Amino acid sequence: MSERPTGDGTASVHAGRPAAEPYTPSLPGPVFVSHYHLPGEAAGPYTYGRDENPTWTHLEAAISQLEAPGADADTVVFASGMAAVSAVLLSQVRTGDTVVLPSDCYQATRSLRQRLDSWGVDVRLAPTAGDQQLDVLDGARLLWIESPSNPELDVCDIRRLAAAAHERGVLVAVDNTLATPLGQRPLELGADFSLASGTKALTGHGDLLLGYVTVTDPALAAAVRLWRKTVGAIPGPMEAWLAHRSLATLHLRVDRQAANAVALADALRGRPEVTGLRHPGLPDDPAHRIAAGQMRRFGSVVSFVLPGREHAERFLAALRLTTEATSFGSVLSTAERRGRWGGDAVPDGFIRFSVGVEDAEDIVTDVLQALDAAR
């Protein structure tokens, strides 16, 4: 393809695909291999199955083109989102360093605090809302941002935080899972690392585990890639191929999900039993002003609170179209009472609702009838 600018739909469909050749597939199939024919000196590009795979190469190029169009970016794909999170955090810090984490970020990310503590790394926590991480930034090695946060959907000003961090010599990593690269481009906002769980909206079908890290600094890319090689947190070729195939519909899915999420949130406004309604796309949401300045799409997740655990569980049991499940970003609508896992400072009746690509009217009808049943 030419280098002229393209829309998100065109980019999603064509990203990472090789140039067209007669009688070849538009997307080569997965390469299943543990070793390669390797005569003479062990020079690349492919030497061993834990190091590189042509299927990864195509997917990594695709994600780089979506996360940082026009830039010389490098993506490293992993076996899961937490493998990507761990690669950034644990490859960049040493004993005596300080890491700043959001106190309201994904609970599995916060669980790495035990490992960091055991290495003699100081961990500081501050909430996402109000850019409160600025207050604990001095002397840090790495600032971790999750915006929007999971599950409470708070937002911080990534540009402001990244600029302040860099003034202090602090690296900045942004978990872009909820937004996807079509909703937000952290590297353009000043981050050093943009990473995500591809398990969720990026691939969007609830049928694989994947993670990735994208950077523009070759030294940072080398460190993350070396971590993957030594830890062995590599994706299977079939998962990588399925992920790349799924990117072709990314723009269709995220546009539909974002519109459906706003429709659901609007329908929930008039329900007296619903409190704490959050979605960054709502004009009156506390995060909307900042989100609108850095996001192009507002995601598929709506959160709200019902009056207690039993009420929430009655609501979930009464859903007919929506599946009770964890994770988010699937083409299928899913919902869960987030407090059942522990670890998140949310009320017992807190619901994280991931809006799918079904017809908005059907999603809303299902939710409203379940609310009626729960009362």
mmCIF file of C-alpha atoms in Angstrom:
data_model
loop_
_atom_site.group_PDB
_atom_site.id
_atom_site.type_symbol
_atom_site.label_atom_id
_atom_site.label_comp_id
_atom_site.label_asym_id
_atom_site.label_seq_id
_atom_site.Cartn_x
_atom_site.Cartn_y
_atom_site.Cartn_z
ATOM 1 C CA MET A 1 0.000 0.000 0.000
ATOM 2 C CA SER A 2 1.089 3.605 -0.436
ATOM 3 C CA GLU A 3 2.247 5.712 2.506
ATOM 4 C CA ARG A 4 -0.594 8.210 2.165
ATOM 5 C CA PRO A 5 -2.767 8.708 5.268
ATOM 6 C CA THR A 6 -5.622 6.267 5.607
ATOM 7 C CA GLY A 7 -8.735 6.076 7.726
ATOM 8 C CA ASP A 8 -9.079 3.804 10.708
ATOM 9 C CA GLY A 9 -11.117 1.289 8.747
ATOM 10 C CA THR A 10 -8.570 1.030 5.952
ATOM 11 C CA ALA A 11 -5.727 0.814 8.462
ATOM 12 C CA SER A 12 -7.466 -1.918 10.460
ATOM 13 C CA VAL A 13 -8.067 -4.049 7.386
ATOM 14 C CA HIS A 14 -4.623 -3.690 5.826
ATOM 15 C CA ALA A 15 -2.292 -3.298 8.807
ATOM 16 C CA GLY A 16 0.602 -5.737 8.807
ATOM 17 C CA ARG A 17 -0.454 -7.605 5.694
ATOM 18 C CA PRO A 18 2.276 -8.283 3.129
ATOM 19 C CA ALA A 19 2.170 -6.764 -0.334
ATOM 20 C CA ALA A 20 -0.113 -8.638 -2.713
ATOM 21 C CA GLU A 21 1.564 -11.344 -4.762
ATOM 22 C CA PRO A 22 -0.033 -13.611 -7.363
ATOM 23 C CA TYR A 23 -1.529 -16.806 -5.963
ATOM 24 C CA THR A 24 -0.697 -16.049 -2.323
ATOM 25 C CA PRO A 25 -3.099 -15.431 0.584
ATOM 26 C CA SER A 26 -3.710 -11.880 1.737
ATOM 27 C CA LEU A 27 -2.754 -12.994 5.244
ATOM 28 C CA PRO A 28 -0.293 -15.905 5.383
ATOM 29 C CA GLY A 29 -1.361 -18.744 7.635
ATOM 30 C CA PRO A 30 0.188 -19.441 11.057
ATOM 31 C CA VAL A 31 3.734 -20.789 11.077
ATOM 32 C CA PHE A 32 4.023 -23.680 13.531
ATOM 33 C CA VAL A 33 7.706 -24.104 14.280
ATOM 34 C CA SER A 34 10.110 -24.599 17.166
ATOM 35 C CA HIS A 35 13.312 -24.434 15.118
ATOM 36 C CA TYR A 36 14.380 -23.325 11.649
ATOM 37 C CA HIS A 37 16.852 -24.651 9.121
ATOM 38 C CA LEU A 38 19.919 -22.710 10.215
ATOM 39 C CA PRO A 39 23.144 -23.391 8.295
ATOM 40 C CA GLY A 40 26.360 -21.562 9.181
ATOM 41 C CA GLU A 41 26.232 -18.604 11.532
ATOM 42 C CA ALA A 42 23.064 -18.100 13.587
ATOM 43 C CA ALA A 43 22.016 -14.851 11.917
ATOM 44 C CA GLY A 44 18.337 -13.938 11.636
ATOM 45 C CA PRO A 45 15.741 -13.053 10.883
ATOM 46 C CA TYR A 46 14.452 -16.357 12.291
ATOM 47 C CA THR A 47 16.694 -18.600 14.363
ATOM 48 C CA TYR A 48 14.598 -20.218 17.099
ATOM 49 C CA GLY A 49 10.889 -20.501 17.858
ATOM 50 C CA ARG A 50 11.049 -18.776 21.233
ATOM 51 C CA ASP A 51 12.752 -15.747 19.702
ATOM 52 C CA GLU A 52 10.842 -14.950 16.531
ATOM 53 C CA ASN A 53 8.050 -16.257 14.341
ATOM 54 C CA PRO A 54 6.842 -14.900 10.963
ATOM 55 C CA THR A 55 3.261 -14.924 12.256
ATOM 56 C CA TRP A 56 4.279 -12.679 15.149
ATOM 57 C CA THR A 57 6.134 -10.415 12.731
ATOM 58 C CA HIS A 58 2.991 -9.670 10.707
ATOM 59 C CA LEU A 59 0.891 -9.068 13.837
ATOM 60 C CA GLU A 60 3.542 -6.874 15.469
ATOM 61 C CA ALA A 61 3.776 -4.749 12.335
ATOM 62 C CA ALA A 62 -0.006 -4.407 12.276
ATOM 63 C CA ILE A 63 -0.265 -3.276 15.895
ATOM 64 C CA SER A 64 2.616 -0.828 15.427
ATOM 65 C CA GLN A 65 0.799 0.741 12.487
ATOM 66 C CA LEU A 66 -2.349 1.167 14.578
ATOM 67 C CA GLU A 67 -0.679 2.357 17.802
ATOM 68 C CA ALA A 68 1.756 4.761 16.139
ATOM 69 C CA PRO A 69 0.864 5.449 12.490
ATOM 70 C CA GLY A 70 3.690 7.124 10.630
ATOM 71 C CA ALA A 71 6.218 6.486 13.405
ATOM 72 C CA ASP A 72 9.078 4.004 13.529
ATOM 73 C CA ALA A 73 7.465 1.912 16.251
ATOM 74 C CA ASP A 74 8.259 -1.583 17.461
ATOM 75 C CA THR A 75 5.696 -3.972 18.965
ATOM 76 C CA VAL A 76 6.396 -7.100 20.993
ATOM 77 C CA VAL A 77 3.520 -9.571 21.376
ATOM 78 C CA PHE A 78 3.046 -11.775 24.430
ATOM 79 C CA ALA A 79 1.041 -14.765 25.603
ATOM 80 C CA SER A 80 -1.355 -12.581 27.629
ATOM 81 C CA GLY A 81 -1.993 -9.055 28.757
ATOM 82 C CA MET A 82 -0.396 -9.718 32.133
ATOM 83 C CA ALA A 83 2.704 -11.085 30.387
ATOM 84 C CA ALA A 84 2.984 -7.710 28.649
ATOM 85 C CA VAL A 85 2.376 -5.809 31.897
ATOM 86 C CA SER A 86 4.990 -7.872 33.712
ATOM 87 C CA ALA A 87 7.502 -7.428 30.898
ATOM 88 C CA VAL A 88 7.382 -3.645 31.156
ATOM 89 C CA LEU A 89 7.338 -3.385 34.936
ATOM 90 C CA LEU A 90 9.892 -6.080 35.697
ATOM 91 C CA SER A 91 12.307 -5.334 32.868
ATOM 92 C CA GLN A 92 12.625 -1.651 33.715
ATOM 93 C CA VAL A 93 13.152 -1.512 37.476
ATOM 94 C CA ARG A 94 15.919 -2.526 39.858
ATOM 95 C CA THR A 95 16.383 -2.663 43.616
ATOM 96 C CA GLY A 96 16.056 0.840 45.038
ATOM 97 C CA ASP A 97 13.853 2.139 42.223
ATOM 98 C CA THR A 98 10.375 3.591 42.716
ATOM 99 C CA VAL A 99 7.281 2.758 40.667
ATOM 100 C CA VAL A 100 4.078 4.807 40.730
ATOM 101 C CA LEU A 101 0.930 2.749 40.138
ATOM 102 C CA PRO A 102 -2.721 3.828 40.041
ATOM 103 C CA SER A 103 -4.467 2.667 43.201
ATOM 104 C CA ASP A 104 -7.535 1.911 41.051
ATOM 105 C CA CYS A 105 -5.911 0.073 38.149
ATOM 106 C CA TYR A 106 -6.559 -3.527 37.126
ATOM 107 C CA GLN A 107 -6.202 -5.663 40.233
ATOM 108 C CA ALA A 108 -3.775 -8.150 38.636
ATOM 109 C CA THR A 109 -1.437 -5.256 37.813
ATOM 110 C CA ARG A 110 -1.550 -4.138 41.440
ATOM 111 C CA SER A 111 -0.828 -7.723 42.521
ATOM 112 C CA LEU A 112 2.673 -7.300 41.073
ATOM 113 C CA ARG A 113 3.382 -5.065 44.040
ATOM 114 C CA GLN A 114 4.318 -8.168 46.059
ATOM 115 C CA ARG A 115 6.972 -9.108 43.506
ATOM 116 C CA LEU A 116 8.274 -5.546 43.311
ATOM 117 C CA ASP A 117 8.417 -5.355 47.101
ATOM 118 C CA SER A 118 10.463 -8.557 47.186
ATOM 119 C CA TRP A 119 12.968 -6.969 44.807
ATOM 120 C CA GLY A 120 13.355 -3.918 47.009
ATOM 121 C CA VAL A 121 11.358 -1.669 44.687
ATOM 122 C CA ASP A 122 9.269 1.057 46.350
ATOM 123 C CA VAL A 123 5.669 1.163 45.070
ATOM 124 C CA ARG A 124 3.602 4.312 45.464
ATOM 125 C CA LEU A 125 -0.145 4.301 44.822
ATOM 126 C CA ALA A 126 -2.414 7.209 43.876
ATOM 127 C CA PRO A 127 -5.850 7.413 42.220
ATOM 128 C CA THR A 128 -6.305 8.031 38.511
ATOM 129 C CA ALA A 129 -8.881 10.816 38.783
ATOM 130 C CA GLY A 130 -7.609 14.344 39.137
ATOM 131 C CA ASP A 131 -4.103 13.410 37.954
ATOM 132 C CA GLN A 132 -3.287 12.558 41.570
ATOM 133 C CA GLN A 133 -0.248 10.504 40.588
ATOM 134 C CA LEU A 134 1.540 13.819 40.065
ATOM 135 C CA ASP A 135 1.735 14.193 43.834
ATOM 136 C CA VAL A 136 3.935 11.091 44.269
ATOM 137 C CA LEU A 137 6.050 11.302 41.115
ATOM 138 C CA ASP A 138 9.315 12.777 42.404
ATOM 139 C CA GLY A 139 12.212 10.335 42.401
ATOM 140 C CA ALA A 140 10.356 7.598 40.537
ATOM 141 C CA ARG A 141 11.781 5.393 37.807
ATOM 142 C CA LEU A 142 8.468 4.488 36.148
ATOM 143 C CA LEU A 143 4.963 5.964 36.099
ATOM 144 C CA TRP A 144 2.152 3.554 35.265
ATOM 145 C CA ILE A 145 -1.057 5.004 33.838
ATOM 146 C CA GLU A 146 -4.343 3.224 33.177
ATOM 147 C CA SER A 147 -6.831 5.524 31.481
ATOM 148 C CA PRO A 148 -9.712 4.827 31.426
ATOM 149 C CA SER A 149 -9.220 2.819 34.591
ATOM 150 C CA ASN A 150 -10.619 -0.676 35.023
ATOM 151 C CA PRO A 151 -13.247 -1.075 36.375
ATOM 152 C CA GLU A 152 -14.242 2.399 37.584
ATOM 153 C CA LEU A 153 -13.631 4.267 34.288
ATOM 154 C CA ASP A 154 -11.781 7.240 35.692
ATOM 155 C CA VAL A 155 -9.531 9.195 33.331
ATOM 156 C CA CYS A 156 -6.359 11.204 33.771
ATOM 157 C CA ASP A 157 -4.633 13.736 31.513
ATOM 158 C CA ILE A 158 -1.979 11.562 29.860
ATOM 159 C CA ARG A 159 -0.231 14.503 28.176
ATOM 160 C CA ARG A 160 0.087 16.366 31.449
ATOM 161 C CA LEU A 161 1.316 13.364 33.414
ATOM 162 C CA ALA A 162 3.768 12.283 30.711
ATOM 163 C CA ALA A 163 5.249 15.778 30.417
ATOM 164 C CA ALA A 164 5.644 16.067 34.181
ATOM 165 C CA ALA A 165 7.212 12.610 34.375
ATOM 166 C CA HIS A 166 9.715 13.297 31.629
ATOM 167 C CA GLU A 167 10.743 16.560 33.290
ATOM 168 C CA ARG A 168 11.759 14.392 36.254
ATOM 169 C CA GLY A 169 13.435 11.691 34.146
ATOM 170 C CA VAL A 170 10.608 9.193 34.739
ATOM 171 C CA LEU A 171 9.519 6.626 32.150
ATOM 172 C CA VAL A 172 5.790 6.459 31.347
ATOM 173 C CA ALA A 173 3.760 3.346 30.536
ATOM 174 C CA VAL A 174 0.072 3.480 29.588
ATOM 175 C CA ASP A 175 -2.253 0.494 29.724
ATOM 176 C CA ASN A 176 -4.404 1.096 26.639
ATOM 177 C CA THR A 177 -6.565 -2.014 26.973
ATOM 178 C CA LEU A 178 -9.952 -0.401 27.364
ATOM 179 C CA ALA A 179 -9.438 2.289 24.724
ATOM 180 C CA THR A 180 -7.671 0.223 22.004
ATOM 181 C CA PRO A 181 -5.356 2.010 19.537
ATOM 182 C CA LEU A 182 -8.412 3.241 17.625
ATOM 183 C CA GLY A 183 -9.681 4.965 20.744
ATOM 184 C CA GLN A 184 -6.441 6.393 22.083
ATOM 185 C CA ARG A 185 -2.772 6.552 21.063
ATOM 186 C CA PRO A 186 -0.653 6.900 24.208
ATOM 187 C CA LEU A 187 2.649 7.222 22.332
ATOM 188 C CA GLU A 188 1.327 10.337 20.578
ATOM 189 C CA LEU A 189 0.293 11.673 24.001
ATOM 190 C CA GLY A 190 3.851 11.351 25.320
ATOM 191 C CA ALA A 191 4.066 7.820 26.747
ATOM 192 C CA ASP A 192 7.179 5.669 26.358
ATOM 193 C CA PHE A 193 5.222 2.405 26.393
ATOM 194 C CA SER A 194 1.730 1.656 25.122
ATOM 195 C CA LEU A 195 0.581 -1.798 26.121
ATOM 196 C CA ALA A 196 -2.636 -3.750 26.291
ATOM 197 C CA SER A 197 -4.349 -7.028 26.784
ATOM 198 C CA GLY A 198 -5.233 -8.118 23.260
ATOM 199 C CA THR A 199 -7.486 -10.681 24.909
ATOM 200 C CA LYS A 200 -10.148 -8.013 25.115
ATOM 201 C CA ALA A 201 -11.385 -5.454 22.589
ATOM 202 C CA LEU A 202 -8.388 -5.600 20.249
ATOM 203 C CA THR A 203 -9.278 -9.136 19.154
ATOM 204 C CA GLY A 204 -12.842 -8.933 20.412
ATOM 205 C CA HIS A 205 -14.176 -12.479 20.125
ATOM 206 C CA GLY A 206 -13.437 -13.890 23.580
ATOM 207 C CA ASP A 207 -11.520 -16.830 22.127
ATOM 208 C CA LEU A 208 -7.831 -16.150 22.746
ATOM 209 C CA LEU A 209 -5.288 -14.710 25.197
ATOM 210 C CA LEU A 210 -2.755 -12.148 23.958
ATOM 211 C CA GLY A 211 -0.827 -9.076 25.062
ATOM 212 C CA TYR A 212 1.489 -6.562 23.459
ATOM 213 C CA VAL A 213 3.863 -3.685 24.142
ATOM 214 C CA THR A 214 4.544 -0.919 21.596
ATOM 215 C CA VAL A 215 7.449 1.548 21.859
ATOM 216 C CA THR A 216 9.393 3.917 19.629
ATOM 217 C CA ASP A 217 12.686 3.738 21.560
ATOM 218 C CA PRO A 218 14.853 0.858 20.222
ATOM 219 C CA ALA A 219 16.543 0.359 23.605
ATOM 220 C CA LEU A 220 13.214 -0.052 25.378
ATOM 221 C CA ALA A 221 12.046 -2.432 22.661
ATOM 222 C CA ALA A 222 15.197 -4.524 23.069
ATOM 223 C CA ALA A 223 14.714 -4.764 26.834
ATOM 224 C CA VAL A 224 11.097 -5.889 26.496
ATOM 225 C CA ARG A 225 11.965 -8.354 23.742
ATOM 226 C CA LEU A 226 14.794 -9.830 25.825
ATOM 227 C CA TRP A 227 12.372 -10.258 28.735
ATOM 228 C CA ARG A 228 10.003 -12.188 26.485
ATOM 229 C CA LYS A 229 12.820 -14.413 25.271
ATOM 230 C CA THR A 230 14.199 -15.229 28.700
ATOM 231 C CA VAL A 231 10.877 -15.655 30.469
ATOM 232 C CA GLY A 232 9.325 -17.459 27.506
ATOM 233 C CA ALA A 233 5.986 -15.621 27.621
ATOM 234 C CA ILE A 234 5.405 -16.120 23.908
ATOM 235 C CA PRO A 235 2.080 -16.347 22.073
ATOM 236 C CA GLY A 236 1.150 -19.398 20.079
ATOM 237 C CA PRO A 237 1.207 -18.909 16.310
ATOM 238 C CA MET A 238 -2.481 -19.771 16.018
ATOM 239 C CA GLU A 239 -3.400 -17.138 18.616
ATOM 240 C CA ALA A 240 -1.239 -14.566 16.832
ATOM 241 C CA TRP A 241 -2.826 -15.366 13.476
ATOM 242 C CA LEU A 242 -6.355 -15.208 14.904
ATOM 243 C CA ALA A 243 -5.533 -11.866 16.505
ATOM 244 C CA HIS A 244 -4.276 -10.445 13.211
ATOM 245 C CA ARG A 245 -7.320 -11.734 11.362
ATOM 246 C CA SER A 246 -9.563 -10.077 13.960
ATOM 247 C CA LEU A 247 -8.000 -6.654 13.420
ATOM 248 C CA ALA A 248 -9.781 -6.361 10.074
ATOM 249 C CA THR A 249 -13.062 -5.752 11.913
ATOM 250 C CA LEU A 250 -11.655 -3.694 14.793
ATOM 251 C CA HIS A 251 -13.030 -0.380 13.522
ATOM 252 C CA LEU A 252 -16.466 -1.879 12.928
ATOM 253 C CA ARG A 253 -16.576 -3.433 16.379
ATOM 254 C CA VAL A 254 -15.340 -0.464 18.392
ATOM 255 C CA ASP A 255 -17.613 1.991 16.593
ATOM 256 C CA ARG A 256 -20.669 -0.196 17.184
ATOM 257 C CA GLN A 257 -19.715 -0.912 20.797
ATOM 258 C CA ALA A 258 -19.096 2.749 21.604
ATOM 259 C CA ALA A 259 -22.493 3.738 20.166
ATOM 260 C CA ASN A 260 -24.203 0.876 21.997
ATOM 261 C CA ALA A 261 -22.506 1.823 25.258
ATOM 262 C CA VAL A 262 -23.860 5.369 25.083
ATOM 263 C CA ALA A 263 -27.331 4.029 24.258
ATOM 264 C CA LEU A 264 -27.248 1.740 27.284
ATOM 265 C CA ALA A 265 -25.938 4.474 29.568
ATOM 266 C CA ASP A 266 -28.689 6.826 28.410
ATOM 267 C CA ALA A 267 -31.304 4.147 29.133
ATOM 268 C CA LEU A 268 -29.944 3.660 32.650
ATOM 269 C CA ARG A 269 -30.220 7.350 33.572
ATOM 270 C CA GLY A 270 -33.860 7.167 34.544
ATOM 271 C CA ARG A 271 -33.624 4.092 36.751
ATOM 272 C CA PRO A 272 -33.908 5.015 40.441
ATOM 273 C CA GLU A 273 -32.056 1.873 41.578
ATOM 274 C CA VAL A 274 -29.013 2.751 39.409
ATOM 275 C CA THR A 275 -26.366 5.004 40.941
ATOM 276 C CA GLY A 276 -22.762 5.797 40.094
ATOM 277 C CA LEU A 277 -23.337 5.525 36.341
ATOM 278 C CA ARG A 278 -20.060 5.955 34.430
ATOM 279 C CA HIS A 279 -19.035 6.022 30.783
ATOM 280 C CA PRO A 280 -16.472 8.552 29.500
ATOM 281 C CA GLY A 281 -18.561 9.186 26.382
ATOM 282 C CA LEU A 282 -21.415 10.698 28.380
ATOM 283 C CA PRO A 283 -21.227 14.508 28.182
ATOM 284 C CA ASP A 284 -21.936 14.827 31.917
ATOM 285 C CA ASP A 285 -19.522 12.097 33.022
ATOM 286 C CA PRO A 286 -16.830 13.463 35.380
ATOM 287 C CA ALA A 287 -14.132 12.156 33.010
ATOM 288 C CA HIS A 288 -15.663 13.353 29.749
ATOM 289 C CA ARG A 289 -13.822 16.652 29.330
ATOM 290 C CA ILE A 290 -10.370 15.116 29.657
ATOM 291 C CA ALA A 291 -11.365 11.980 27.766
ATOM 292 C CA ALA A 292 -12.651 14.031 24.842
ATOM 293 C CA GLY A 293 -9.271 15.746 24.596
ATOM 294 C CA GLN A 294 -7.279 12.530 24.227
ATOM 295 C CA MET A 295 -9.669 9.792 23.092
ATOM 296 C CA ARG A 296 -11.260 9.321 19.674
ATOM 297 C CA ARG A 297 -13.615 6.562 20.823
ATOM 298 C CA PHE A 298 -14.809 5.998 24.375
ATOM 299 C CA GLY A 299 -14.904 2.235 24.674
ATOM 300 C CA SER A 300 -17.415 -0.498 25.298
ATOM 301 C CA VAL A 301 -17.643 -0.528 29.095
ATOM 302 C CA VAL A 302 -20.391 1.023 31.213
ATOM 303 C CA SER A 303 -20.271 0.766 34.996
ATOM 304 C CA PHE A 304 -22.996 1.377 37.561
ATOM 305 C CA VAL A 305 -24.041 0.415 41.074
ATOM 306 C CA LEU A 306 -27.148 -1.455 42.190
ATOM 307 C CA PRO A 307 -28.427 -1.507 45.799
ATOM 308 C CA GLY A 308 -26.323 -4.308 47.215
ATOM 309 C CA ARG A 309 -24.940 -7.711 46.334
ATOM 310 C CA GLU A 310 -28.220 -9.636 46.271
ATOM 311 C CA HIS A 311 -29.897 -7.038 44.066
ATOM 312 C CA ALA A 312 -26.960 -7.141 41.639
ATOM 313 C CA GLU A 313 -26.995 -10.930 41.528
ATOM 314 C CA ARG A 314 -30.740 -10.978 40.812
ATOM 315 C CA PHE A 315 -30.148 -8.546 37.969
ATOM 316 C CA LEU A 316 -27.364 -10.654 36.451
ATOM 317 C CA ALA A 317 -29.401 -13.852 36.761
ATOM 318 C CA ALA A 318 -32.332 -12.232 34.954
ATOM 319 C CA LEU A 319 -30.320 -11.190 31.877
ATOM 320 C CA ARG A 320 -31.276 -13.201 28.792
ATOM 321 C CA LEU A 321 -29.115 -11.767 26.007
ATOM 322 C CA THR A 322 -26.134 -10.789 28.139
ATOM 323 C CA THR A 323 -23.747 -13.378 29.541
ATOM 324 C CA GLU A 324 -22.445 -13.178 33.113
ATOM 325 C CA ALA A 325 -18.700 -13.313 32.563
ATOM 326 C CA THR A 326 -15.497 -11.485 33.358
ATOM 327 C CA SER A 327 -13.296 -9.637 30.857
ATOM 328 C CA PHE A 328 -14.648 -7.071 28.381
ATOM 329 C CA GLY A 329 -14.509 -5.995 24.748
ATOM 330 C CA SER A 330 -16.159 -9.057 23.207
ATOM 331 C CA VAL A 331 -18.680 -8.914 20.388
ATOM 332 C CA LEU A 332 -21.010 -10.517 22.946
ATOM 333 C CA SER A 333 -22.425 -8.354 25.718
ATOM 334 C CA THR A 334 -21.187 -9.503 29.130
ATOM 335 C CA ALA A 335 -21.616 -8.243 32.670
ATOM 336 C CA GLU A 336 -20.465 -9.107 36.155
ATOM 337 C CA ARG A 337 -20.616 -8.029 39.762
ATOM 338 C CA ARG A 338 -17.010 -6.911 39.969
ATOM 339 C CA GLY A 339 -16.766 -7.229 43.741
ATOM 340 C CA ARG A 340 -16.948 -11.027 43.549
ATOM 341 C CA TRP A 341 -13.222 -11.140 42.764
ATOM 342 C CA GLY A 342 -12.074 -8.932 45.632
ATOM 343 C CA GLY A 343 -9.217 -6.512 45.135
ATOM 344 C CA ASP A 344 -11.228 -3.588 43.742
ATOM 345 C CA ALA A 345 -12.505 -0.879 46.062
ATOM 346 C CA VAL A 346 -16.024 -0.951 44.644
ATOM 347 C CA PRO A 347 -19.445 -1.390 46.300
ATOM 348 C CA ASP A 348 -20.970 -4.854 46.529
ATOM 349 C CA GLY A 349 -23.534 -3.898 43.889
ATOM 350 C CA PHE A 350 -20.997 -2.549 41.380
ATOM 351 C CA ILE A 351 -21.658 -3.827 37.839
ATOM 352 C CA ARG A 352 -19.097 -3.733 35.033
ATOM 353 C CA PHE A 353 -21.065 -4.070 31.795
ATOM 354 C CA SER A 354 -19.214 -4.758 28.532
ATOM 355 C CA VAL A 355 -21.447 -3.766 25.641
ATOM 356 C CA GLY A 356 -21.290 -5.978 22.566
ATOM 357 C CA VAL A 357 -22.196 -5.452 18.934
ATOM 358 C CA GLU A 358 -25.763 -6.704 19.138
ATOM 359 C CA ASP A 359 -28.547 -4.291 18.217
ATOM 360 C CA ALA A 360 -28.678 -1.478 20.765
ATOM 361 C CA GLU A 361 -32.439 -1.829 21.192
ATOM 362 C CA ASP A 362 -32.056 -5.496 22.106
ATOM 363 C CA ILE A 363 -29.280 -4.790 24.610
ATOM 364 C CA VAL A 364 -31.291 -2.048 26.285
ATOM 365 C CA THR A 365 -34.463 -4.145 26.358
ATOM 366 C CA ASP A 366 -32.610 -7.019 27.991
ATOM 367 C CA VAL A 367 -31.061 -4.804 30.651
ATOM 368 C CA LEU A 368 -34.304 -3.022 31.477
ATOM 369 C CA GLN A 369 -36.257 -6.245 31.832
ATOM 370 C CA ALA A 370 -33.530 -7.649 34.079
ATOM 371 C CA LEU A 371 -33.662 -4.509 36.233
ATOM 372 C CA ASP A 372 -37.422 -4.894 36.497
ATOM 373 C CA ALA A 373 -37.045 -8.531 37.497
ATOM 374 C CA ALA A 374 -34.405 -7.703 40.091
ATOM 375 C CA ARG A 375 -36.706 -5.240 41.858
#
